[in-house]
Coordinates of C-alpha atoms in Angstrom, one line a residue:
Chain A
M1 CA 0.0 0.0 0.0
S2 CA 1.4 3.4 -1.0
R3 CA 1.6 6.2 1.6
L4 CA -1.2 8.1 -0.4
E5 CA -3.3 5.0 -0.4
G6 CA -2.7 4.5 3.3
D7 CA -3.5 8.1 4.2
L8 CA -6.8 8.0 2.1
S9 CA -7.9 4.8 3.9
R10 CA -7.1 6.2 7.4
F11 CA -9.0 9.3 6.7
L12 CA -12.0 7.4 5.4
I13 CA -11.9 5.1 8.4
L14 CA -11.1 7.9 11.0
V15 CA -13.9 10.3 10.2
P16 CA -16.9 8.0 10.5
Y17 CA -15.4 6.4 13.6
V18 CA -14.8 9.6 15.4
A19 CA -18.2 11.0 14.2
A20 CA -19.9 8.1 16.0
H21 CA -18.4 9.3 19.3
P22 CA -19.8 12.8 20.1
R23 CA -17.2 13.3 22.9
G24 CA -14.3 12.5 20.7
V25 CA -11.9 9.6 20.8
P26 CA -8.6 9.3 22.8
V27 CA -5.6 9.8 20.5
R28 CA -4.2 6.4 21.8
D29 CA -7.2 4.5 20.6
V30 CA -7.2 6.2 17.2
C31 CA -3.5 5.4 16.8
E32 CA -4.1 1.8 17.7
R33 CA -6.9 1.4 15.3
L34 CA -5.2 3.0 12.4
D35 CA -1.8 1.4 13.2
V36 CA 0.0 4.8 13.3
D37 CA 2.0 6.6 16.0
V38 CA 1.0 10.1 17.3
K39 CA 3.4 11.9 14.9
Q40 CA 1.9 10.2 11.9
L41 CA -1.7 10.9 13.1
T42 CA -0.8 14.6 13.6
R43 CA 0.7 14.9 10.1
L44 CA -2.4 13.3 8.7
L45 CA -4.7 15.6 10.5
D46 CA -2.6 18.6 9.3
R47 CA -2.9 17.4 5.7
V48 CA -6.7 17.1 5.7
V49 CA -7.6 20.3 7.4
C50 CA -9.2 21.8 4.3
V51 CA -11.2 18.8 3.0
G52 CA -14.5 19.8 1.4
A53 CA -15.8 21.6 -1.6
P54 CA -12.8 23.5 -3.1
D55 CA -14.9 26.6 -3.7
G56 CA -17.2 26.0 -0.7
T57 CA -17.8 27.8 2.6
P58 CA -16.2 26.6 5.9
D59 CA -19.5 24.8 6.8
E60 CA -19.0 22.6 3.7
M61 CA -15.6 21.4 5.0
V62 CA -14.9 18.4 7.2
E63 CA -14.0 19.7 10.7
L64 CA -11.5 17.1 12.1
Y65 CA -9.2 18.2 14.8
L66 CA -7.1 17.3 17.8
E67 CA -8.0 18.9 21.1
G68 CA -6.1 17.8 24.2
D69 CA -5.7 14.1 24.0
R70 CA -8.9 13.5 21.9
V71 CA -9.6 13.5 18.2
H72 CA -13.0 15.3 17.4
V73 CA -15.1 15.7 14.2
T74 CA -17.8 18.3 14.3
L75 CA -18.7 18.2 10.6
P76 CA -18.1 14.8 9.1
Q77 CA -20.1 15.9 6.0
K78 CA -21.1 12.7 4.2
F79 CA -18.1 10.6 5.4
V80 CA -20.4 8.6 7.7
R81 CA -19.5 5.1 6.8
P82 CA -16.0 3.5 6.1
P83 CA -15.3 2.0 2.7
R84 CA -15.9 -1.7 2.0
F85 CA -13.1 -4.1 2.6
S86 CA -10.0 -4.0 0.4
V87 CA -8.5 -7.3 -0.9
E88 CA -5.9 -7.3 2.0
E89 CA -8.5 -6.5 4.6
M90 CA -10.8 -9.3 3.3
L91 CA -8.0 -11.8 3.3
A92 CA -6.9 -10.8 6.8
L93 CA -10.4 -11.3 8.2
L94 CA -10.9 -14.7 6.4
M95 CA -7.5 -15.8 7.7
V96 CA -8.4 -15.0 11.3
L97 CA -11.6 -17.0 11.0
A98 CA -10.0 -19.9 9.2
P99 CA -8.7 -21.9 12.2
L100 CA -12.3 -21.9 13.7
R101 CA -13.7 -23.5 10.6
S102 CA -12.2 -26.9 11.6
A103 CA -13.7 -26.6 15.1
G104 CA -16.6 -28.6 16.5
P105 CA -20.0 -27.9 14.9
S106 CA -21.1 -25.0 17.1
V107 CA -18.1 -22.8 16.5
Q108 CA -17.6 -24.0 13.0
G109 CA -21.2 -23.1 12.0
R110 CA -20.8 -19.6 13.3
A111 CA -17.3 -19.1 11.7
D112 CA -18.6 -20.3 8.4
A113 CA -21.6 -18.0 8.5
L114 CA -19.5 -15.0 9.5
S115 CA -16.9 -15.6 6.7
K116 CA -19.7 -15.7 4.2
R117 CA -21.2 -12.4 5.5
L118 CA -17.9 -10.6 5.6
T119 CA -17.1 -11.7 2.0
E120 CA -20.2 -10.0 0.8
L121 CA -18.9 -6.7 2.2
A122 CA -15.9 -6.7 -0.1
S123 CA -15.2 -3.6 -2.3
Q124 CA -15.9 -4.0 -6.0
R125 CA -12.2 -4.3 -6.6
A126 CA -11.8 -6.8 -3.9
E127 CA -14.8 -8.7 -5.1
N128 CA -13.2 -8.9 -8.5
V129 CA -10.0 -10.5 -7.3
A130 CA -11.2 -11.8 -3.8
E131 CA -12.5 -15.0 -5.2
D132 CA -9.3 -15.7 -7.1
V133 CA -6.9 -14.5 -4.3
A134 CA -8.9 -15.9 -1.4
S135 CA -8.8 -19.3 -3.1
R136 CA -5.0 -19.0 -3.6
V137 CA -4.1 -17.7 -0.2
R138 CA -5.4 -20.5 1.9
V139 CA -5.4 -21.2 5.6
D140 CA -6.0 -25.0 5.8
P141 CA -7.1 -25.7 9.3
R142 CA -7.6 -29.3 8.8
G143 CA -5.0 -31.1 11.1
L144 CA -4.7 -34.7 11.9
E145 CA -7.5 -34.6 14.4
N146 CA -10.5 -36.8 14.0
P147 CA -13.4 -34.4 13.4
A148 CA -15.7 -36.6 15.4
H149 CA -13.4 -36.1 18.4
L150 CA -13.7 -32.4 18.1
R151 CA -17.5 -32.7 17.9
D152 CA -17.6 -34.9 20.9
L153 CA -15.2 -32.8 22.9
E154 CA -17.3 -29.6 22.2
R155 CA -20.4 -31.3 23.5
A156 CA -18.6 -32.7 26.6
I157 CA -17.3 -29.2 27.4
E158 CA -20.8 -27.6 27.0
E159 CA -22.4 -30.3 29.3
S160 CA -19.5 -30.8 31.7
L161 CA -19.2 -34.6 30.9
E162 CA -16.3 -36.8 31.6
V163 CA -14.6 -38.4 28.6
D164 CA -13.1 -42.0 28.5
A165 CA -10.1 -41.9 26.2
E166 CA -7.1 -43.7 24.9
Y167 CA -4.3 -41.1 24.6
F168 CA -0.7 -41.1 23.4
T169 CA 1.4 -38.9 25.9
A170 CA 4.3 -37.7 23.9
S171 CA 6.1 -36.0 26.8
R172 CA 6.3 -39.5 28.6
D173 CA 6.2 -41.6 25.5
S174 CA 3.3 -43.5 26.9
F175 CA 0.0 -44.8 25.7
G176 CA -3.0 -45.8 27.6
A177 CA -6.5 -45.2 28.9
R178 CA -7.5 -42.3 31.0
V179 CA -10.5 -40.2 32.1
V180 CA -10.5 -36.6 31.0
R181 CA -12.6 -33.7 32.3
P182 CA -12.6 -31.3 29.3
R183 CA -12.8 -27.6 29.8
A184 CA -11.8 -25.8 26.7
L185 CA -10.6 -26.3 23.1
V186 CA -7.7 -24.2 21.8
S187 CA -6.5 -23.9 18.2
V188 CA -2.8 -23.3 18.2
R189 CA -1.2 -22.7 14.8
G190 CA -3.7 -25.0 13.1
V191 CA -3.4 -27.8 15.8
W192 CA -6.3 -28.3 18.2
Y193 CA -5.5 -28.8 22.0
L194 CA -7.8 -29.7 24.8
L195 CA -7.4 -28.2 28.3
D196 CA -8.8 -30.3 31.1
D197 CA -10.1 -29.5 34.6
E198 CA -6.5 -29.7 36.1
A199 CA -5.2 -27.2 33.4
K200 CA -3.4 -30.1 31.6
R201 CA -3.1 -29.9 27.8
F202 CA -3.9 -32.7 25.4
R203 CA -3.2 -32.6 21.6
V204 CA -6.5 -33.7 20.1
E205 CA -4.8 -35.7 17.3
R206 CA -3.2 -38.0 19.9
F207 CA -6.6 -39.3 21.1
H208 CA -7.0 -42.7 19.5
T209 CA -10.4 -43.3 20.9
L210 CA -12.8 -41.0 22.8
T211 CA -16.1 -41.7 24.3
V212 CA -18.3 -39.1 26.1
S213 CA -19.7 -40.6 29.2
D214 CA -22.9 -39.5 31.0
R215 CA -20.9 -38.6 34.2
V216 CA -21.4 -34.9 35.0
F217 CA -18.4 -33.2 36.8
E218 CA -18.4 -29.8 38.6
P219 CA -15.8 -27.6 36.8
A220 CA -13.0 -26.5 39.0
S221 CA -13.3 -22.7 39.6
E222 CA -9.5 -22.2 39.8
V223 CA -8.9 -23.0 36.2
D224 CA -8.5 -19.6 34.5
L225 CA -9.6 -20.0 30.9
S226 CA -8.5 -16.4 30.0
L227 CA -4.9 -17.6 30.2
L228 CA -5.6 -19.6 27.1
R229 CA -5.6 -16.3 25.1
S230 CA -2.2 -15.1 26.4
A231 CA 1.4 -16.1 25.7
E232 CA 1.4 -17.7 29.1
F233 CA -0.5 -20.6 27.6
F234 CA 2.9 -21.6 26.0
E235 CA 4.9 -20.8 29.2
N236 CA 3.3 -23.7 31.2
A237 CA 6.3 -26.0 30.6
A238 CA 8.3 -28.2 32.9
L239 CA 11.7 -27.2 31.3
R240 CA 13.3 -24.0 30.0
L241 CA 15.9 -24.8 27.4
E242 CA 18.8 -22.7 26.2
A243 CA 19.0 -23.5 22.5
R244 CA 20.7 -22.2 19.4
V245 CA 18.1 -22.2 16.6
D246 CA 19.4 -21.4 13.1
G247 CA 22.4 -19.8 14.7
E248 CA 20.4 -17.5 17.1
Q249 CA 20.4 -18.2 20.8
R250 CA 16.9 -18.5 22.5
E251 CA 15.0 -19.8 25.5
I252 CA 12.6 -22.5 24.6
P253 CA 9.9 -24.1 26.8
A254 CA 9.6 -27.9 26.8
A255 CA 7.2 -30.3 28.5
S256 CA 10.0 -33.0 29.3
L257 CA 13.3 -34.3 28.5
H258 CA 11.6 -36.7 26.1
T259 CA 9.9 -34.0 24.1
T260 CA 13.3 -32.2 24.1
C261 CA 14.9 -35.2 22.4
M262 CA 12.1 -35.5 19.9
Y263 CA 12.3 -31.7 19.1
A264 CA 16.1 -31.7 18.7
T265 CA 16.4 -34.7 16.5
A266 CA 13.5 -33.7 14.3
A267 CA 15.2 -30.4 13.7
R268 CA 18.1 -32.3 12.0
G269 CA 20.9 -30.1 13.2
Q270 CA 19.1 -26.8 12.9
V271 CA 18.7 -26.6 16.7
E272 CA 21.4 -27.2 19.4
I273 CA 20.4 -27.7 22.9
L274 CA 22.9 -25.7 25.0
G275 CA 21.5 -26.3 28.4
P276 CA 20.6 -27.5 30.9
A277 CA 23.3 -30.2 30.8
D278 CA 21.0 -33.1 31.4
A279 CA 18.8 -32.1 28.4
R280 CA 21.9 -31.8 26.2
E281 CA 23.1 -35.2 27.3
A282 CA 19.7 -36.8 26.8
V283 CA 19.6 -35.5 23.3
A284 CA 23.0 -37.0 22.4
K285 CA 22.0 -40.3 24.0
H286 CA 18.7 -40.4 22.2
A287 CA 20.2 -39.5 18.9
S288 CA 22.9 -42.2 19.3
E289 CA 20.4 -44.9 20.1
L290 CA 18.4 -44.0 17.0
L291 CA 21.4 -43.8 14.8
A292 CA 22.3 -47.4 15.8
R293 CA 19.2 -48.5 13.9
Y294 CA 20.3 -46.8 10.7
T295 CA 23.9 -47.8 10.6
Chain B
M1 CA -6.2 29.8 -6.2
R2 CA -3.5 27.5 -4.8
A3 CA -2.2 24.2 -6.1
M4 CA -3.6 21.3 -4.0
D5 CA -2.0 18.4 -2.2
R6 CA -3.0 15.2 -3.9
L7 CA -4.5 13.7 -0.8
E8 CA -6.6 16.7 -0.3
R9 CA -7.6 16.8 -4.0
L10 CA -8.8 13.2 -3.9
L11 CA -10.8 13.7 -0.7
D12 CA -12.3 16.9 -2.0
L13 CA -13.3 15.0 -5.2
V14 CA -14.9 12.3 -3.1
H15 CA -16.7 15.0 -1.1
V16 CA -18.0 16.9 -4.1
L17 CA -19.2 13.7 -5.9
Q18 CA -20.8 12.1 -2.9
S19 CA -22.6 15.4 -2.0
A20 CA -23.9 16.1 -5.5
R21 CA -27.6 15.5 -6.1
E22 CA -27.0 15.2 -9.8
P23 CA -24.2 13.8 -12.0
V24 CA -21.2 16.2 -12.0
P25 CA -19.8 16.8 -15.6
L26 CA -16.0 17.0 -15.9
S27 CA -16.3 20.6 -16.9
S28 CA -17.9 21.5 -13.5
L29 CA -15.0 19.7 -11.8
E30 CA -12.6 21.7 -13.9
A31 CA -14.2 24.9 -12.7
Q32 CA -14.0 23.8 -9.0
F33 CA -10.5 22.2 -8.9
T34 CA -7.6 24.3 -10.0
D35 CA -5.5 21.1 -10.6
Y36 CA -8.0 20.0 -13.4
R37 CA -8.0 23.4 -15.2
G38 CA -6.6 23.9 -18.6
G39 CA -8.7 21.2 -20.4
G40 CA -7.4 18.7 -22.8
E41 CA -5.9 15.2 -22.7
A42 CA -3.6 16.0 -19.7
V43 CA -6.5 17.0 -17.4
R44 CA -8.5 13.9 -18.4
R45 CA -5.5 11.7 -17.7
K46 CA -5.0 13.3 -14.3
F47 CA -8.8 12.8 -13.5
E48 CA -8.5 9.1 -14.7
R49 CA -5.4 8.5 -12.4
D50 CA -7.3 10.0 -9.5
K51 CA -10.3 7.9 -10.3
A52 CA -8.0 4.8 -10.3
E53 CA -6.4 5.7 -7.1
L54 CA -9.8 5.9 -5.4
A55 CA -10.8 2.5 -6.9
Q56 CA -7.7 1.1 -5.3
I57 CA -9.2 1.8 -1.9
G58 CA -12.7 0.6 -3.0
L59 CA -14.4 3.8 -3.9
V60 CA -16.5 3.6 -7.1
L61 CA -16.9 6.6 -9.4
R62 CA -19.4 6.0 -12.1
Y63 CA -20.2 8.0 -15.2
V64 CA -23.8 8.4 -15.6
D65 CA -25.7 9.5 -18.8
D66 CA -29.3 10.1 -17.8
E67 CA -31.8 12.1 -19.7
E68 CA -33.4 13.7 -16.7
A69 CA -30.5 14.0 -14.3
G70 CA -28.0 14.8 -16.9
S71 CA -24.5 13.3 -17.6
G72 CA -21.4 13.3 -15.5
Y73 CA -19.7 11.5 -12.6
L74 CA -21.2 10.3 -9.2
L75 CA -19.8 8.3 -6.3
D76 CA -21.7 5.1 -6.0
A77 CA -22.2 5.1 -2.2
A78 CA -23.7 1.6 -2.1
A79 CA -20.9 0.0 -3.9
S80 CA -18.2 2.1 -2.0
Y81 CA -19.2 2.1 1.6
L82 CA -19.9 -0.6 4.1
P83 CA -23.6 -1.1 4.9
D84 CA -24.7 -1.6 8.5
L85 CA -23.5 -5.1 9.3
E86 CA -26.1 -6.0 11.9
L87 CA -23.8 -8.8 13.3
S88 CA -25.2 -10.5 16.3
D89 CA -23.4 -10.2 19.6
D90 CA -22.2 -13.8 19.1
E91 CA -20.8 -13.1 15.7
H92 CA -19.0 -9.9 17.0
A93 CA -17.6 -11.9 19.9
L94 CA -16.3 -14.7 17.7
L95 CA -14.6 -12.2 15.4
A96 CA -13.2 -10.3 18.2
S97 CA -11.7 -13.4 19.7
A98 CA -10.2 -14.6 16.4
A99 CA -8.9 -11.1 15.4
R100 CA -7.4 -10.1 18.7
A101 CA -5.6 -13.4 18.8
A102 CA -4.1 -12.6 15.4
L103 CA -3.0 -9.1 16.6
R104 CA -1.3 -10.6 19.6
D105 CA 0.8 -12.8 17.3
P106 CA 3.7 -11.1 15.7
A107 CA 3.9 -14.0 13.1
F108 CA 0.4 -13.1 11.7
P109 CA 0.8 -11.5 8.2
N110 CA -1.2 -8.4 7.1
R111 CA -1.6 -7.2 10.6
R112 CA -2.0 -3.6 9.5
A113 CA -4.8 -4.6 7.0
L114 CA -6.5 -6.5 9.8
R115 CA -6.4 -3.5 12.2
H116 CA -8.0 -1.4 9.3
A117 CA -10.7 -4.0 8.8
L118 CA -11.5 -4.1 12.5
A119 CA -11.5 -0.4 12.6
K120 CA -14.1 -0.4 9.8
L121 CA -16.2 -2.8 11.8
D122 CA -15.9 -0.8 15.0
A123 CA -15.3 -4.1 16.7
D124 CA -15.0 -3.2 20.4
E125 CA -17.0 -6.2 21.7
E126 CA -16.0 -8.5 24.4
E127 CA -14.3 -11.6 23.3
D128 CA -16.1 -15.0 23.1
T129 CA -15.6 -16.8 26.3
T130 CA -15.6 -20.3 24.7
V131 CA -13.3 -19.7 21.7
F132 CA -9.5 -19.7 22.0
V133 CA -7.1 -19.5 19.1
H134 CA -3.4 -18.7 18.6
H135 CA -2.6 -17.9 15.0
G136 CA 0.5 -17.8 12.9
A137 CA 3.4 -20.0 12.3
T138 CA 7.0 -20.3 13.5
L139 CA 8.4 -17.6 11.3
S140 CA 11.0 -14.8 11.8
S141 CA 10.0 -11.2 11.1
A142 CA 11.6 -11.4 7.8
Q143 CA 9.6 -14.5 6.8
V144 CA 6.4 -12.9 7.8
E145 CA 7.3 -10.1 5.4
Y146 CA 7.9 -12.9 2.8
V147 CA 4.4 -14.2 3.2
E148 CA 3.0 -10.6 2.8
L149 CA 5.3 -10.2 -0.4
L150 CA 4.1 -13.6 -1.7
M151 CA 0.4 -12.6 -1.2
D152 CA 1.1 -9.4 -3.1
A153 CA 3.1 -11.1 -5.9
L154 CA 0.3 -13.6 -6.2
T155 CA -2.4 -11.0 -6.5
R156 CA -0.4 -9.1 -9.1
R157 CA 1.0 -12.2 -10.8
K158 CA 4.6 -11.1 -10.4
R159 CA 7.5 -13.6 -10.5
V160 CA 9.6 -14.0 -7.3
A161 CA 13.3 -14.9 -6.9
I162 CA 14.1 -16.9 -3.7
R163 CA 17.2 -18.3 -2.1
Y164 CA 16.0 -21.6 -0.6
R165 CA 17.5 -24.1 1.8
N166 CA 16.0 -27.6 1.5
A167 CA 15.5 -30.2 4.2
N168 CA 19.0 -31.5 3.7
G169 CA 20.5 -28.0 4.2
V170 CA 21.3 -27.6 0.5
E171 CA 20.7 -24.0 -0.8
S172 CA 19.6 -23.0 -4.3
E173 CA 18.4 -19.9 -6.1
R174 CA 15.0 -20.3 -7.6
S175 CA 12.8 -18.3 -9.9
V176 CA 9.1 -19.1 -9.0
D177 CA 5.6 -18.0 -10.4
P178 CA 3.4 -18.2 -7.3
Y179 CA 0.2 -20.2 -7.7
A180 CA -0.8 -20.4 -4.1
V181 CA 0.2 -19.5 -0.6
I182 CA -1.0 -21.9 2.0
L183 CA -0.9 -22.2 5.8
K184 CA -1.2 -25.8 6.8
G185 CA -0.3 -27.3 10.1
G186 CA 1.5 -24.2 11.2
E187 CA 3.7 -24.0 8.2
W188 CA 3.4 -21.5 5.4
Y189 CA 3.9 -23.0 1.9
L190 CA 4.6 -21.4 -1.4
V191 CA 3.3 -23.4 -4.4
G192 CA 4.3 -22.3 -7.9
H193 CA 5.9 -23.0 -11.2
D194 CA 9.6 -23.5 -10.5
H195 CA 11.6 -22.4 -13.5
R196 CA 14.6 -24.6 -12.5
S197 CA 12.7 -27.9 -12.7
E198 CA 9.9 -26.5 -15.0
E199 CA 7.4 -28.2 -12.6
T200 CA 4.9 -27.1 -10.0
R201 CA 6.9 -27.3 -6.8
T202 CA 6.2 -26.5 -3.1
F203 CA 8.5 -24.4 -0.9
M204 CA 8.3 -24.0 2.9
V205 CA 8.4 -20.3 3.6
S206 CA 10.4 -21.1 6.8
R207 CA 13.3 -22.3 4.7
V208 CA 13.3 -19.3 2.3
K209 CA 16.4 -17.3 3.2
E210 CA 15.8 -14.4 0.7
L211 CA 12.9 -13.3 -1.4
T212 CA 12.4 -10.5 -4.0
V213 CA 9.4 -9.7 -6.1
N214 CA 10.1 -8.8 -9.7
G215 CA 9.9 -4.9 -9.7
K216 CA 9.9 -4.5 -13.4
A217 CA 6.6 -3.5 -15.2
P218 CA 4.6 -3.5 -11.9
G219 CA 1.3 -2.9 -13.7
S220 CA 1.5 -6.0 -15.9
S221 CA 1.4 -9.7 -15.1
D222 CA 4.5 -11.9 -15.5
Y223 CA 2.7 -15.2 -15.9
E224 CA -0.7 -17.0 -15.9
I225 CA -1.6 -19.8 -13.5
D226 CA -1.8 -23.2 -15.1
E227 CA -5.6 -23.9 -15.4
A228 CA -5.1 -27.4 -14.3
F229 CA -3.9 -26.2 -10.9
S230 CA -6.5 -26.1 -8.1
A231 CA -5.3 -24.4 -4.9
S232 CA -8.2 -25.8 -2.9
E233 CA -7.6 -29.3 -4.0
F234 CA -3.9 -28.7 -3.3
S235 CA -4.4 -27.4 0.2
R236 CA -6.5 -30.5 1.1
R237 CA -3.6 -32.8 0.1
S238 CA -1.2 -34.3 2.6
P239 CA 2.1 -32.6 2.5
L240 CA 3.5 -36.1 1.7
T241 CA 2.1 -35.6 -1.8
Y242 CA 3.8 -32.2 -2.4
R243 CA 6.1 -32.4 -5.3
M244 CA 9.6 -32.1 -4.1
H245 CA 11.1 -34.9 -6.3
D246 CA 10.1 -38.0 -8.3
P247 CA 7.7 -40.5 -6.7
T248 CA 9.4 -42.9 -4.3
K249 CA 8.2 -46.0 -2.4
V250 CA 8.3 -45.7 1.3
V251 CA 8.1 -48.3 4.1
V252 CA 7.6 -47.2 7.7
D253 CA 7.2 -49.3 10.8
L254 CA 5.5 -47.9 13.8
D255 CA 4.9 -49.3 17.3
A256 CA 1.3 -50.5 17.1
D257 CA 0.2 -48.2 20.0
V258 CA 0.9 -45.2 17.7
G259 CA -0.3 -46.9 14.5
F260 CA -3.4 -44.7 14.6
L261 CA -1.2 -41.6 14.2
G262 CA 0.5 -43.2 11.2
A263 CA -2.8 -44.1 9.6
R264 CA -3.9 -40.4 9.8
W265 CA -0.5 -39.0 8.7
F266 CA 0.3 -41.4 5.8
Q267 CA -3.4 -41.9 4.9
V268 CA -3.1 -45.7 4.4
E269 CA -3.9 -48.5 6.6
P270 CA -1.1 -50.5 8.0
T271 CA -0.5 -54.2 8.2
V272 CA 0.0 -55.2 11.8
H273 CA 2.3 -58.0 13.0
D274 CA 4.1 -58.6 16.3
H275 CA 2.9 -55.2 17.7
V276 CA 4.5 -53.4 14.7
A277 CA 2.2 -51.4 12.2
R278 CA 3.9 -51.4 8.8
F279 CA 2.9 -48.7 6.3
E280 CA 3.8 -48.8 2.6
F281 CA 3.0 -45.9 0.3
V282 CA 4.4 -43.7 -2.4
T283 CA 5.5 -40.1 -1.7
T284 CA 7.0 -37.1 -3.6
N285 CA 8.1 -35.5 -0.3
L286 CA 10.5 -37.8 1.4
G287 CA 11.7 -35.0 3.6
A288 CA 8.2 -34.8 5.3
V289 CA 8.3 -38.5 6.0
V290 CA 11.7 -38.2 7.5
D291 CA 10.5 -35.3 9.7
G292 CA 7.5 -37.4 10.9
V293 CA 9.6 -40.5 11.6
L294 CA 12.2 -38.5 13.6
A295 CA 9.3 -36.8 15.5
L296 CA 8.2 -40.2 16.8
G297 CA 11.6 -41.2 18.0
R298 CA 12.1 -44.8 18.8
R299 CA 8.5 -45.7 18.1
A300 CA 9.2 -45.3 14.4
E301 CA 11.7 -46.7 11.8
L302 CA 12.0 -45.8 8.2
I303 CA 12.7 -49.2 6.5
A304 CA 12.8 -47.9 2.8
P305 CA 14.0 -46.2 0.7
A306 CA 17.8 -46.4 1.4
E307 CA 18.0 -42.7 0.5
G308 CA 15.7 -41.8 3.4
R309 CA 17.6 -44.0 5.8
R310 CA 20.8 -42.3 4.8
A311 CA 19.2 -38.9 5.3
I312 CA 18.1 -39.9 8.9
A313 CA 21.5 -41.3 9.6
D314 CA 23.1 -38.1 8.5
A315 CA 20.8 -35.9 10.4
L316 CA 21.3 -38.0 13.5
R317 CA 25.1 -38.0 13.2
T318 CA 24.8 -34.2 13.0
V319 CA 22.7 -34.0 16.1
V320 CA 25.0 -36.5 18.0
S321 CA 28.2 -34.5 17.1
M322 CA 26.5 -31.3 18.0
H323 CA 25.5 -32.5 21.5
R324 CA 28.5 -34.7 22.3
P325 CA 30.5 -33.6 25.4
A326 CA 33.5 -31.6 24.5
A327 CA 36.7 -33.8 24.4
P328 CA 39.1 -33.1 27.1
D329 CA 41.8 -30.5 26.2
P330 CA 45.1 -32.6 25.8
D331 CA 47.2 -29.6 27.0
A332 CA 45.2 -29.4 30.2
T333 CA 45.6 -33.1 30.8
N334 CA 49.4 -32.8 30.3
E335 CA 49.5 -30.1 32.9
V336 CA 47.8 -32.2 35.5
L337 CA 50.0 -35.2 34.6
A338 CA 53.0 -33.1 35.0

């Protein structure tokens, strides 16, 4: 997007938005919505101070101004609705909804309907290319999960029912039967996870069998589901690894020594575990044992 | 009258055309706008450029020739502006959850466009309390930019040049006509016509080390997409069928406990004997099979082809040598002995 195009878009979004708030809008909110800093916003406001009929009177001009820490518009003229979605905006909206289109039937149905409605709001230009581009820039949410498992888990969460399952626990390299009290489903980078009533995570594709029982459980109040939205969701790990990834040193969370070994060997030399020492040793031992099979 | 800033001229033009009750002839615009004065082809071209600029952001100017209303230009408000959405609270909350999750993720491409889209929707609603999503993929900030550049190149049908490192660490320079950009299982893929192999090939964006879009003739297309190519069909395919090389037959043994994972991943049913599930299939992406086998550790073994076994052995040797404890310093030993 050129600077001119960006400024045009921002003005056309800004005026109707501020006009809908008679007491003005804090500069901070405006900057966040338009993805600009205060300096860029001020420069834009300076450039559009005379928008209106070129040969018109002051009351035919858009009156958009900064007063204190708020942006006001007293005369929006006919700039009362923002433009329809551009190709990039349409794509971005469809991309954010895409992971939810592989969820259980309740969320999936809503995400499908919303995607359809938003697509109808594309600009004429976007409409002309949206079908082509949207079909070629794809977010394919279908992972290796059994769709019936997602459906059953969604129901078990809604009705607080225990689930009898057979699950492969990668962090302990063990497989067996277990009873799960499901609380929430989380889509992480195209992969579905289940959070249980003890805040343990399960990767849905690793459920071999899954049966919803008729046993109702009382959800534990101490499980804070809002954490599922924050980066802390990824922080809940038993190990903190120092690693060199593609030549760059980083800290990486890991569930266990076993998952560390899996991660490092699957990275095929692109990742070096620097510490702790027992994790580094475990990787060397694990890779040596596997190597013996191939030599 | 002073010369106008182009931003101001375009916004004034929008204002004049959307406020007019009747079509506005070009002659009237010439009278109002100093920049359009002088008449002739130059003015017409300037007006057409302005019209095209407004079309870029979705505003539609129409020429109307009506016996009663007269002839001239109008802004088509219905085609240009968002109607009232009338989304339900549920729909707003779902969108808010999904969109804010994307904005929290630095690896989500087109974040600015998403912010603008949300600003247009005035989406301030509470998030859905049952929907949790983390977007994106494991990409560096440069690679996020590559995804955005690829989307732009695809929209404009512009060729891209990439420096690519394959699964075995071998780098090559490629010239690719993008056919599709696909996020699947947390990985972004570029699918396109690779001019080196003269075939449709797939590239993982996380393995792209440099990417440039052809900057020549920005207004014209460099290529057409092969009509036989279907992005939706392609995105449904298993990564094991992505064309990285000629077809090769693969045999993988899995511990029977995790055989169900193999059945989903390899999309074939195994034969099971002595608690071992054996999968036999053909792939054009041996690298992905190797990745899958390594990720299952001692519960999986690649039996064939020999080339895949060699790739695993080479990878494991690298991992072992990287993590082997450092050999004692001989000089230090001598000092102690002395």
